[in-house]
CSV table of C-alpha atoms in Angstrom, one decimal:
chain,number,residue,atom,x,y,z
A,428,MET,CA,-198.3,117.4,90.4
A,429,ASP,CA,-197.4,114.6,88.0
A,430,PHE,CA,-194.6,112.1,88.0
A,431,LYS,CA,-192.0,112.8,85.4
A,432,ALA,CA,-190.2,109.7,84.2
A,433,THR,CA,-188.0,111.7,81.8
A,434,ILE,CA,-185.8,113.0,84.6
A,435,PHE,CA,-184.4,109.5,85.2
A,436,ARG,CA,-181.7,109.2,82.6
A,437,GLU,CA,-178.9,106.9,81.7
A,438,TYR,CA,-176.1,108.6,83.7
A,439,ASP,CA,-177.9,110.8,86.1
A,440,ILE,CA,-181.2,112.4,87.2
A,441,ARG,CA,-181.7,115.7,85.4
A,442,GLY,CA,-184.6,118.2,84.8
A,443,ILE,CA,-185.8,121.7,85.1
A,444,PHE,CA,-185.9,123.2,88.6
A,445,GLU,CA,-189.5,123.4,90.0
A,446,LYS,CA,-191.1,122.0,86.9
A,447,ASP,CA,-189.4,118.6,87.0
A,448,LEU,CA,-187.3,118.8,90.1
A,449,ASN,CA,-189.7,120.1,92.7
A,450,GLU,CA,-190.0,119.7,96.5
A,451,HIS,CA,-192.1,116.6,96.2
A,452,SER,CA,-190.1,114.7,93.6
A,453,VAL,CA,-186.7,115.6,95.1
A,454,LYS,CA,-187.7,114.5,98.6
A,455,LEU,CA,-188.8,111.2,97.2
A,456,ILE,CA,-185.6,110.8,95.3
A,457,GLY,CA,-183.7,111.4,98.5
A,458,HIS,CA,-185.8,109.0,100.5
A,459,PHE,CA,-185.7,106.1,98.1
A,460,LEU,CA,-182.0,106.7,97.1
A,461,GLY,CA,-181.2,106.6,100.8
A,462,LYS,CA,-183.0,103.2,101.0
A,463,ARG,CA,-180.7,102.0,98.2
A,464,VAL,CA,-177.6,103.2,100.1
A,465,GLY,CA,-178.8,101.5,103.3
A,466,GLY,CA,-180.1,102.8,106.6
A,467,SER,CA,-177.8,104.7,108.9
A,468,LYS,CA,-175.2,105.1,106.1
A,469,ALA,CA,-173.2,108.2,105.4
A,470,VAL,CA,-174.2,110.2,102.4
A,471,ALA,CA,-172.3,113.4,101.3
A,472,ILE,CA,-173.9,116.1,99.2
A,473,GLY,CA,-172.2,118.8,97.2
A,474,PHE,CA,-173.7,121.3,94.8
A,475,ASP,CA,-172.7,123.6,91.9
A,476,ALA,CA,-173.2,127.3,91.3
A,477,ARG,CA,-176.8,127.3,90.2
A,478,SER,CA,-179.0,129.5,92.3
A,479,HIS,CA,-181.4,126.7,93.0
A,480,SER,CA,-178.8,124.1,94.0
A,481,PRO,CA,-178.9,125.0,97.8
A,482,ILE,CA,-182.7,124.6,97.7
A,483,LEU,CA,-182.5,121.2,96.1
A,484,LYS,CA,-179.9,120.3,98.7
A,485,ASN,CA,-182.4,121.0,101.5
A,486,TRP,CA,-185.1,118.9,99.8
A,487,LEU,CA,-182.7,116.1,99.1
A,488,ALA,CA,-181.4,116.1,102.7
A,489,SER,CA,-185.0,115.9,104.0
A,490,GLY,CA,-185.6,112.7,101.9
A,491,LEU,CA,-182.2,111.2,102.9
A,492,ASN,CA,-182.8,111.9,106.6
A,493,SER,CA,-186.3,110.3,106.4
A,494,SER,CA,-184.6,107.1,105.1
A,495,GLY,CA,-182.3,106.9,108.1
A,496,CYS,CA,-179.1,108.1,106.4
A,497,THR,CA,-176.7,110.6,108.0
A,498,VAL,CA,-176.2,113.5,105.6
A,499,TYR,CA,-172.9,115.4,105.2
A,500,ASP,CA,-172.8,118.7,103.4
A,501,MET,CA,-169.7,119.7,101.4
A,502,GLY,CA,-171.2,123.0,100.2
A,503,MET,CA,-170.4,124.4,96.8
A,504,VAL,CA,-167.7,122.2,95.2
A,505,ALA,CA,-166.7,120.9,91.8
A,506,THR,CA,-167.9,117.4,90.9
A,507,PRO,CA,-164.4,115.9,91.2
A,508,VAL,CA,-164.4,117.1,94.9
A,509,ASN,CA,-167.7,115.2,95.3
A,510,TYR,CA,-166.1,112.0,93.8
A,511,PHE,CA,-163.0,112.5,96.0
A,512,ALA,CA,-165.1,112.4,99.1
A,513,ASN,CA,-165.9,108.8,98.5
A,514,TYR,CA,-162.2,107.9,99.1
A,515,GLN,CA,-161.8,109.8,102.4
A,516,ASP,CA,-162.4,108.9,106.0
A,517,LEU,CA,-164.8,111.1,107.9
A,518,SER,CA,-162.2,111.5,110.6
A,519,TYR,CA,-160.2,113.8,108.2
A,520,PHE,CA,-163.0,116.4,108.4
A,521,LYS,CA,-164.1,116.7,112.0
A,522,ASP,CA,-163.2,115.5,115.5
A,523,GLY,CA,-165.5,112.8,116.6
A,524,LEU,CA,-166.4,111.5,113.2
A,525,SER,CA,-165.2,108.2,111.8
A,526,GLY,CA,-165.8,105.7,109.1
A,527,GLU,CA,-166.1,105.9,105.3
A,528,ILE,CA,-168.5,108.0,103.2
A,529,ASP,CA,-170.8,105.3,101.7
A,530,ALA,CA,-172.3,107.5,98.9
A,531,SER,CA,-172.1,110.9,97.4
A,532,ILE,CA,-174.6,113.0,95.4
A,533,MET,CA,-173.5,116.0,93.3
A,534,ILE,CA,-176.3,118.5,92.6
A,535,THR,CA,-175.4,119.9,89.2
A,536,GLY,CA,-176.8,120.8,85.9
A,537,SER,CA,-173.3,120.4,84.4
A,538,HIS,CA,-173.2,122.3,81.1
A,539,ASN,CA,-177.0,122.5,80.6
A,540,PRO,CA,-178.8,125.9,80.6
A,541,PRO,CA,-179.3,127.7,83.9
A,542,GLU,CA,-182.9,126.4,84.6
A,543,TYR,CA,-181.6,122.8,84.6
A,544,ASN,CA,-180.2,120.9,87.5
A,545,GLY,CA,-179.8,117.3,88.5
A,546,PHE,CA,-178.0,114.6,90.5
A,547,LYS,CA,-174.8,112.6,89.8
A,548,ILE,CA,-174.8,109.7,92.2
A,549,THR,CA,-172.0,107.5,93.5
A,550,ILE,CA,-172.6,104.5,95.8
A,551,ASN,CA,-169.8,102.4,97.3
A,552,LYS,CA,-167.3,104.2,95.0
A,553,SER,CA,-169.3,103.1,91.9
A,554,PRO,CA,-171.5,105.1,89.6
A,555,PHE,CA,-175.3,104.7,90.2
A,556,PHE,CA,-176.6,104.7,86.6
A,557,GLY,CA,-178.6,102.9,83.9
A,558,GLU,CA,-181.1,100.3,85.2
A,559,ASP,CA,-180.4,101.4,88.8
A,560,ILE,CA,-181.7,104.9,88.0
A,561,TYR,CA,-184.6,103.6,85.9
A,562,SER,CA,-185.7,101.3,88.7
A,563,LEU,CA,-185.4,104.1,91.2
A,564,GLY,CA,-187.8,106.1,89.0
A,565,ASP,CA,-190.2,103.1,88.9
A,566,GLU,CA,-190.1,102.8,92.7
A,567,ILE,CA,-190.8,106.5,93.1
A,568,LYS,CA,-193.7,106.3,90.7
A,569,GLN,CA,-195.3,103.5,92.7
A,570,ASN,CA,-195.0,105.6,95.9
A,571,TRP,CA,-195.8,109.0,94.4
A,572,ASP,CA,-198.4,109.9,97.0
A,573,MET,CA,-196.0,109.5,99.9
A,574,GLU,CA,-195.4,112.7,101.8
A,575,ILE,CA,-192.0,113.5,103.4
A,576,LYS,CA,-191.6,116.0,106.2
A,577,ASP,CA,-189.0,118.8,106.2
A,578,ASN,CA,-185.8,117.8,107.9
A,579,PRO,CA,-182.8,119.4,106.1
A,580,SER,CA,-180.4,118.9,108.9
A,581,VAL,CA,-176.8,118.1,107.8
A,582,ILE,CA,-173.3,117.9,109.2
A,583,ASP,CA,-170.9,120.2,107.5
A,584,ILE,CA,-167.6,118.8,106.2
A,585,ASP,CA,-164.8,120.6,104.4
A,586,VAL,CA,-163.8,118.1,101.7
A,587,LYS,CA,-162.7,121.0,99.4
A,588,SER,CA,-159.7,121.9,101.5
A,589,ARG,CA,-158.6,118.3,101.8
A,590,TYR,CA,-158.9,118.0,98.0
A,591,ILE,CA,-156.8,121.2,97.5
A,592,ASP,CA,-154.1,120.1,99.9
A,593,PHE,CA,-154.0,116.6,98.4
A,594,LEU,CA,-153.4,117.9,94.8
A,595,VAL,CA,-150.9,120.6,96.0
A,596,GLU,CA,-148.9,117.9,97.7
A,597,GLU,CA,-149.2,115.5,94.7
A,598,PHE,CA,-148.0,118.1,92.3
A,599,LYS,CA,-145.6,120.1,94.4
A,600,ASP,CA,-142.9,119.7,91.8
A,601,LEU,CA,-144.9,122.1,89.5
A,602,LYS,CA,-144.1,125.0,91.8
A,603,GLY,CA,-143.1,128.0,89.9
A,604,LEU,CA,-143.6,126.5,86.4
A,605,ASP,CA,-142.4,129.0,83.8
A,606,LYS,CA,-145.5,129.2,81.7
A,607,LYS,CA,-148.4,131.7,81.5
A,608,LEU,CA,-151.6,129.9,81.9
A,609,ILE,CA,-155.0,131.3,80.8
A,610,VAL,CA,-157.9,129.6,82.5
A,611,ASP,CA,-161.6,130.0,81.7
A,612,CYS,CA,-164.0,128.6,84.3
A,613,GLY,CA,-167.1,129.8,82.5
A,614,ASN,CA,-168.6,131.0,85.9
A,615,GLY,CA,-168.9,127.4,86.9
A,616,VAL,CA,-167.4,125.8,90.1
A,617,ALA,CA,-164.0,124.8,88.8
A,618,GLY,CA,-162.5,128.0,90.0
A,619,VAL,CA,-163.3,127.4,93.7
A,620,VAL,CA,-160.6,124.7,93.7
A,621,LEU,CA,-158.5,125.6,90.7
A,622,GLU,CA,-157.5,129.1,91.9
A,623,PRO,CA,-156.4,128.0,95.4
A,624,ILE,CA,-154.3,125.1,93.9
A,625,PHE,CA,-152.6,127.4,91.4
A,626,ASP,CA,-151.9,130.0,94.1
A,627,LYS,CA,-150.3,127.5,96.4
A,628,LEU,CA,-148.3,126.1,93.5
A,629,GLU,CA,-147.2,129.7,92.7
A,630,LEU,CA,-148.3,129.2,89.0
A,631,ASN,CA,-148.4,132.2,86.7
A,632,TYR,CA,-152.0,132.4,85.5
A,633,LYS,CA,-154.8,134.7,84.4
A,634,GLY,CA,-158.3,133.6,85.3
A,635,LEU,CA,-161.4,134.3,83.2
A,636,TYR,CA,-164.9,134.1,84.7
A,637,CYS,CA,-163.6,132.1,87.8
A,638,ASN,CA,-166.3,133.5,90.1
A,639,PRO,CA,-169.2,131.0,90.3
A,640,ASP,CA,-172.4,132.4,88.8
A,641,GLY,CA,-175.2,130.0,87.9
A,642,THR,CA,-176.7,132.4,85.4
A,643,PHE,CA,-173.5,132.0,83.3
A,644,PRO,CA,-173.5,135.7,82.2
A,645,ASN,CA,-170.4,135.5,80.0
A,646,HIS,CA,-170.8,132.3,77.9
A,647,HIS,CA,-172.3,128.9,78.3
A,648,PRO,CA,-170.0,126.6,80.3
A,649,ASP,CA,-169.5,123.9,77.7
A,650,PRO,CA,-165.9,123.9,76.4
A,651,SER,CA,-166.6,121.4,73.7
A,652,VAL,CA,-168.4,124.1,71.7
A,653,GLU,CA,-165.9,126.3,69.9
A,654,GLU,CA,-167.8,129.6,70.3
A,655,ASN,CA,-167.5,129.2,74.1
A,656,LEU,CA,-163.7,129.4,73.8
A,657,ALA,CA,-163.6,132.7,71.9
A,658,ASP,CA,-162.6,134.8,74.9
A,659,LEU,CA,-160.0,132.3,76.0
A,660,LYS,CA,-158.4,132.1,72.6
A,661,GLU,CA,-158.3,135.9,72.3
A,662,VAL,CA,-156.4,136.3,75.7
A,663,LEU,CA,-154.2,133.2,75.0
A,664,THR,CA,-153.1,134.6,71.6
A,665,LYS,CA,-152.1,137.9,73.2
A,666,GLU,CA,-150.5,136.9,76.5
A,667,GLY,CA,-150.5,133.2,77.2
A,668,ASP,CA,-148.7,129.9,76.6
A,669,LEU,CA,-151.4,127.5,77.5
A,670,GLY,CA,-155.2,127.8,77.6
A,671,LEU,CA,-157.5,125.7,79.8
A,672,ALA,CA,-161.3,125.8,80.0
A,673,TYR,CA,-163.9,123.9,82.1
A,674,ASP,CA,-167.5,122.9,82.0
A,675,GLY,CA,-170.0,124.0,84.7
A,676,ASP,CA,-169.2,121.4,87.3
A,677,GLY,CA,-165.4,120.9,86.6
A,678,ASP,CA,-165.2,117.3,85.3
A,679,ARG,CA,-164.5,118.3,81.7
A,680,ILE,CA,-161.5,120.1,80.3
A,681,ALA,CA,-160.5,121.9,77.1
A,682,LEU,CA,-156.7,122.1,76.5
A,683,LEU,CA,-155.4,124.7,74.1
A,684,THR,CA,-152.1,125.9,72.8
A,685,LYS,CA,-151.8,128.9,70.4
A,686,LYS,CA,-151.9,126.4,67.5
A,687,HIS,CA,-154.2,123.6,68.6
A,688,ASN,CA,-157.4,122.8,70.5
A,689,ILE,CA,-156.3,119.4,71.9
A,690,LYS,CA,-159.3,117.0,72.0
A,691,GLY,CA,-159.9,114.4,74.7
A,692,ASP,CA,-158.6,111.5,72.6
A,693,GLN,CA,-155.4,113.5,71.7
A,694,MET,CA,-155.0,114.3,75.4
A,695,ALA,CA,-155.1,110.5,76.1
A,696,LEU,CA,-152.2,109.9,73.8
A,697,LEU,CA,-150.2,112.6,75.5
A,698,PHE,CA,-151.0,111.4,79.0
A,699,ALA,CA,-150.2,107.8,78.1
A,700,MET,CA,-146.6,108.9,77.4
A,701,SER,CA,-146.0,109.2,81.1
A,702,ILE,CA,-147.4,105.7,82.0
A,703,GLU,CA,-145.5,102.4,81.5
A,704,ASN,CA,-147.4,99.8,79.4
A,705,PRO,CA,-150.7,101.6,79.8
A,706,ILE,CA,-154.2,100.2,79.3
A,707,VAL,CA,-156.3,103.0,77.8
A,708,ILE,CA,-160.0,103.0,77.2
A,709,GLY,CA,-161.6,105.3,74.7
A,710,GLU,CA,-165.2,105.8,73.7
A,711,VAL,CA,-166.6,105.0,70.3
A,712,LYS,CA,-166.3,108.6,69.1
A,713,CYS,CA,-162.5,108.6,69.6
A,714,SER,CA,-160.3,109.0,66.5
A,715,GLN,CA,-158.8,105.8,65.0
A,716,VAL,CA,-155.5,107.6,65.3
A,717,MET,CA,-155.7,107.3,69.0
A,718,TYR,CA,-156.2,103.6,69.0
A,719,ASP,CA,-153.6,102.9,66.3
A,720,GLU,CA,-151.0,105.1,67.9
A,721,LEU,CA,-151.5,103.6,71.4
A,722,GLU,CA,-151.0,100.1,70.0
A,723,LYS,CA,-147.9,101.2,68.0
A,724,ARG,CA,-146.4,102.5,71.3
A,725,GLY,CA,-147.0,99.2,73.1
A,726,ALA,CA,-150.1,100.3,75.0
A,727,LYS,CA,-153.4,98.3,75.1
A,728,ALA,CA,-156.3,100.3,73.6
A,729,ILE,CA,-159.9,99.3,74.3
A,730,MET,CA,-162.9,100.9,72.6
A,731,TYR,CA,-166.1,101.1,74.7
A,732,LYS,CA,-169.4,102.9,75.2
A,733,THR,CA,-169.7,106.7,75.6
A,734,GLY,CA,-170.6,108.0,79.0
A,735,HIS,CA,-168.7,108.7,82.2
A,736,SER,CA,-170.5,106.0,84.1
A,737,ASN,CA,-169.8,103.3,81.5
A,738,LEU,CA,-166.1,104.2,81.3
A,739,LYS,CA,-165.7,104.1,85.1
A,740,VAL,CA,-167.2,100.7,85.3
A,741,LYS,CA,-165.1,99.4,82.4
A,742,MET,CA,-161.9,100.9,83.9
A,743,LYS,CA,-162.5,98.8,87.1
A,744,GLU,CA,-163.3,95.7,85.0
A,745,VAL,CA,-160.1,95.7,83.0
A,746,ASP,CA,-157.9,97.6,85.6
A,747,ALA,CA,-157.2,100.4,83.1
A,748,HIS,CA,-154.8,103.2,83.8
A,749,LEU,CA,-156.6,105.9,81.8
A,750,ALA,CA,-159.8,106.5,79.9
A,751,CYS,CA,-161.1,109.4,77.8
A,752,GLU,CA,-164.0,111.0,76.0
A,753,VAL,CA,-163.5,113.3,73.0
A,754,SER,CA,-165.5,116.0,74.8
A,755,GLY,CA,-162.8,116.3,77.5
A,756,HIS,CA,-163.8,113.8,80.3
A,757,ILE,CA,-160.4,112.3,81.3
A,758,PHE,CA,-160.2,109.5,83.9
A,759,PHE,CA,-157.0,108.6,85.7
A,760,LYS,CA,-156.6,105.4,87.7
A,761,HIS,CA,-152.8,105.8,87.3
A,762,ARG,CA,-151.8,107.7,90.5
A,763,TYR,CA,-155.4,108.6,91.2
A,764,PHE,CA,-158.9,107.2,91.8
A,765,GLY,CA,-160.4,106.4,88.4
A,766,TYR,CA,-162.9,109.1,87.9
A,767,ASP,CA,-163.1,112.1,85.6
A,768,ASP,CA,-161.5,115.2,87.1
A,769,ALA,CA,-160.6,118.2,84.9
A,770,ILE,CA,-158.5,119.8,87.7
A,771,TYR,CA,-156.4,116.7,88.1
A,772,ALA,CA,-156.0,116.4,84.3
A,773,THR,CA,-154.9,120.0,84.2
A,774,LEU,CA,-152.0,119.3,86.6
A,775,ARG,CA,-151.0,116.1,84.7
A,776,ALA,CA,-150.9,118.2,81.5
A,777,LEU,CA,-148.6,120.7,83.3
A,778,GLU,CA,-146.4,117.8,84.4
A,779,LEU,CA,-145.9,116.8,80.7
A,780,ILE,CA,-144.9,120.4,79.9
A,781,LYS,CA,-142.4,120.5,82.8
A,782,SER,CA,-140.9,117.2,81.7
A,783,GLY,CA,-140.0,118.8,78.4
A,784,ILE,CA,-142.8,117.5,76.1
A,785,ASP,CA,-143.8,120.0,73.4
A,786,LEU,CA,-147.6,119.6,73.0
A,787,ASP,CA,-147.7,121.2,69.6
A,788,LYS,CA,-144.9,118.9,68.2
A,789,GLU,CA,-146.6,115.8,69.6
A,790,ILE,CA,-149.9,116.7,68.0
A,791,GLU,CA,-148.4,117.7,64.7
A,792,ALA,CA,-146.5,114.4,64.5
A,793,LEU,CA,-149.7,112.4,64.5
A,794,PRO,CA,-151.1,111.0,61.2
A,795,LYS,CA,-153.3,113.6,59.5
A,796,VAL,CA,-157.0,112.8,59.4
A,797,TYR,CA,-160.1,114.8,58.7
A,798,SER,CA,-163.0,114.5,61.1
A,799,THR,CA,-166.3,116.1,61.8
A,800,ASP,CA,-167.6,117.3,65.1
A,801,GLU,CA,-170.6,115.5,66.5
A,802,MET,CA,-173.6,116.0,64.3
A,803,LYS,CA,-177.1,115.5,65.7
A,804,VAL,CA,-180.1,114.0,64.1
A,805,LYS,CA,-183.5,114.8,65.7
A,806,THR,CA,-185.7,111.9,66.7
A,807,THR,CA,-187.7,111.1,69.9
A,808,ASP,CA,-186.8,109.3,73.1
A,809,GLU,CA,-189.4,106.7,72.3
A,810,GLN,CA,-188.1,106.0,68.8
A,811,LYS,CA,-184.3,106.5,68.9
A,812,PHE,CA,-183.4,102.9,69.9
A,813,THR,CA,-185.9,101.4,67.5
A,814,LEU,CA,-184.4,103.6,64.8
A,815,MET,CA,-180.9,102.4,65.6
A,816,GLN,CA,-182.1,98.8,65.3
A,817,LYS,CA,-183.5,99.5,61.9
A,818,ILE,CA,-180.2,101.2,60.8
A,819,LYS,CA,-178.3,98.1,61.9
A,820,GLU,CA,-180.6,95.9,59.8
A,821,LEU,CA,-180.2,98.2,56.7
A,822,LEU,CA,-176.4,98.1,57.0
A,823,GLN,CA,-176.5,94.3,56.6
A,824,ASN,CA,-177.6,94.8,53.0
A,825,PRO,CA,-176.5,98.4,52.0
A,826,PRO,CA,-177.2,100.0,48.6
A,827,SER,CA,-174.8,99.0,45.8
A,828,ASN,CA,-173.2,102.5,45.8
A,829,PHE,CA,-172.5,102.3,49.5
A,830,PRO,CA,-168.8,102.6,50.5
A,831,LYS,CA,-167.1,99.2,51.1
A,832,ILE,CA,-167.6,98.1,54.7
A,833,ILE,CA,-164.6,96.4,56.4
A,834,ASP,CA,-166.4,95.7,59.6
A,835,ILE,CA,-169.0,97.1,62.1
A,836,ILE,CA,-168.4,97.6,65.8
A,837,ASP,CA,-171.6,97.7,67.7
A,838,VAL,CA,-170.4,98.3,71.3
A,839,ASP,CA,-172.4,101.5,71.3
A,840,GLY,CA,-174.6,102.2,68.3
A,841,VAL,CA,-172.7,101.3,65.1
A,842,ARG,CA,-169.1,102.4,64.1
A,843,ILE,CA,-168.7,101.4,60.5
A,844,ASN,CA,-165.1,100.9,59.4
A,845,PHE,CA,-164.4,101.7,55.8
A,846,GLU,CA,-161.2,101.2,53.8
A,847,ASN,CA,-160.0,104.8,54.5
A,848,GLY,CA,-162.0,105.9,57.6
A,849,TRP,CA,-165.1,105.4,59.6
A,850,GLY,CA,-168.6,106.7,60.4
A,851,LEU,CA,-170.5,106.5,63.7
A,852,VAL,CA,-174.2,106.5,64.4
A,853,ARG,CA,-175.4,106.1,68.0
A,854,ALA,CA,-178.4,107.0,70.1
A,855,SER,CA,-177.8,109.7,72.7
A,856,ASN,CA,-178.6,108.3,76.1
A,857,THR,CA,-179.6,111.7,77.5
A,858,THR,CA,-181.4,113.5,74.7
A,859,PRO,CA,-183.9,112.6,71.8
A,860,LEU,CA,-181.1,112.5,69.2
A,861,LEU,CA,-179.0,110.3,67.1
A,862,VAL,CA,-175.3,111.4,67.1
A,863,THR,CA,-173.1,110.9,64.1
A,864,ARG,CA,-169.3,111.5,63.5
A,865,PHE,CA,-167.1,110.8,60.6
A,866,GLU,CA,-163.3,110.5,60.0
A,867,SER,CA,-161.0,109.8,57.0
A,868,LYS,CA,-157.5,110.4,55.8
A,869,ASP,CA,-159.1,111.8,52.7
A,870,LYS,CA,-161.1,115.0,53.2
A,871,GLU,CA,-163.5,114.2,50.4
A,872,LEU,CA,-164.2,110.8,51.8
A,873,VAL,CA,-165.5,112.3,55.0
A,874,LYS,CA,-168.4,113.9,52.9
A,875,VAL,CA,-168.9,110.6,51.1
A,876,TYR,CA,-169.3,108.6,54.4
A,877,GLU,CA,-171.5,111.3,55.8
A,878,GLU,CA,-173.8,111.3,52.8
A,879,ALA,CA,-174.0,107.5,52.7
A,880,ILE,CA,-174.8,107.0,56.4
A,881,ASN,CA,-177.3,109.9,56.4
A,882,THR,CA,-179.1,108.1,53.5
A,883,ILE,CA,-179.3,105.0,55.6
A,884,ILE,CA,-180.7,107.0,58.5
A,885,ALA,CA,-183.3,108.6,56.3
A,886,ASN,CA,-184.3,105.2,54.9
A,887,ALA,CA,-184.6,103.8,58.4
A,888,LYS,CA,-186.8,106.7,59.4
A,889,LYS,CA,-189.0,106.2,56.3
A,890,VAL,CA,-189.5,102.5,57.1
A,891,LEU,CA,-190.6,103.3,60.6
A,892,GLU,CA,-192.9,106.1,59.5
A,893,ASP,CA,-194.5,103.8,56.8
A,894,LYS,CA,-195.4,101.1,59.4
């Protein structure tokens, strides 16, 4: 049984069940993660709908128990419920318990194929990511021969009910909203909290695939891919006013009207309307329209790195009210806790509608731009960052026919600003890919920017191959 360094990724630990995440590796992850949290500390575990998630929970609990931690089991929950647990006192859940939850671990493969699973980790209310995850992997590698006994004992706690009650109370003014909502949970875990909340708020909704099923029999639970929204769009067109879709673990949302699929950066503009003098953080893939419009409206807009962990850390650093990713991760610190929660974002969207805001009119009033979806360039995990460095070097002296560069933002990869648009190239932190995206007010210029930057990427590849 070999050590697999590739499961230790930038934002989480992720791999294929039994092949990468097996009994030996998961027990070691639990043990050494428990040591990082600190002996006798409280660690809460939740898991998604995948058939192997409860098995991983038992292995993980054995490792955590061997480190001296006390393990609390939330059962099957959405990732936002897992994050929510970090802000609750244990006394809420059971007589005789007291104190804070020191860390939480969400067992989830998110929107990955059914054979995948992994761990999203929060310690002391902060994401555990980047160098912390890589160093955890190094520590496990050094102690790979260590054996850990079975001890999956846990204390059950019902965080889900408290989360539901909290949001129902927070959004009680939505009761009886006169809109027909179509919700597609993609057989992930969003439905286990969304349906009870909607029922208690007496909302008029139709649920698609709200029963958790980790084989995802109807469509893949990734709402950022248009084909996964086909069923939702069909029902919305026939009988709904607003469409909502979620990824496998419920931290990412798609928001649709009959006219528009409202992306994460557009959602941020809408949500910022209800916040006085907001500070809003967007990732490097966000439209320039978002940044420009926020500044016009008196908000402070900050561009930062892609990734839910990066954005949470930056939000704390600058005391931001809101953050977003184009893919539908929406983070509210305004009236909330500062993590990505698709269920909470849903209710904030319904608040906007109840207040009289017409989502279609707001989207149609924005400056018109043409943009591509994310496009992926295959490379290797070993080469992707070296390739990015070479791309940066080549952009310092581009070909004579290259579009005029106004400036380059290198907070995450390179976002090249041209006179009438921009192009982005960045290395994916989780896959062996470069990711590109392009935007312009002129549809033809999108193709020009794409071709120009793809030429730079090809030249960078050739230079590395020739070495």
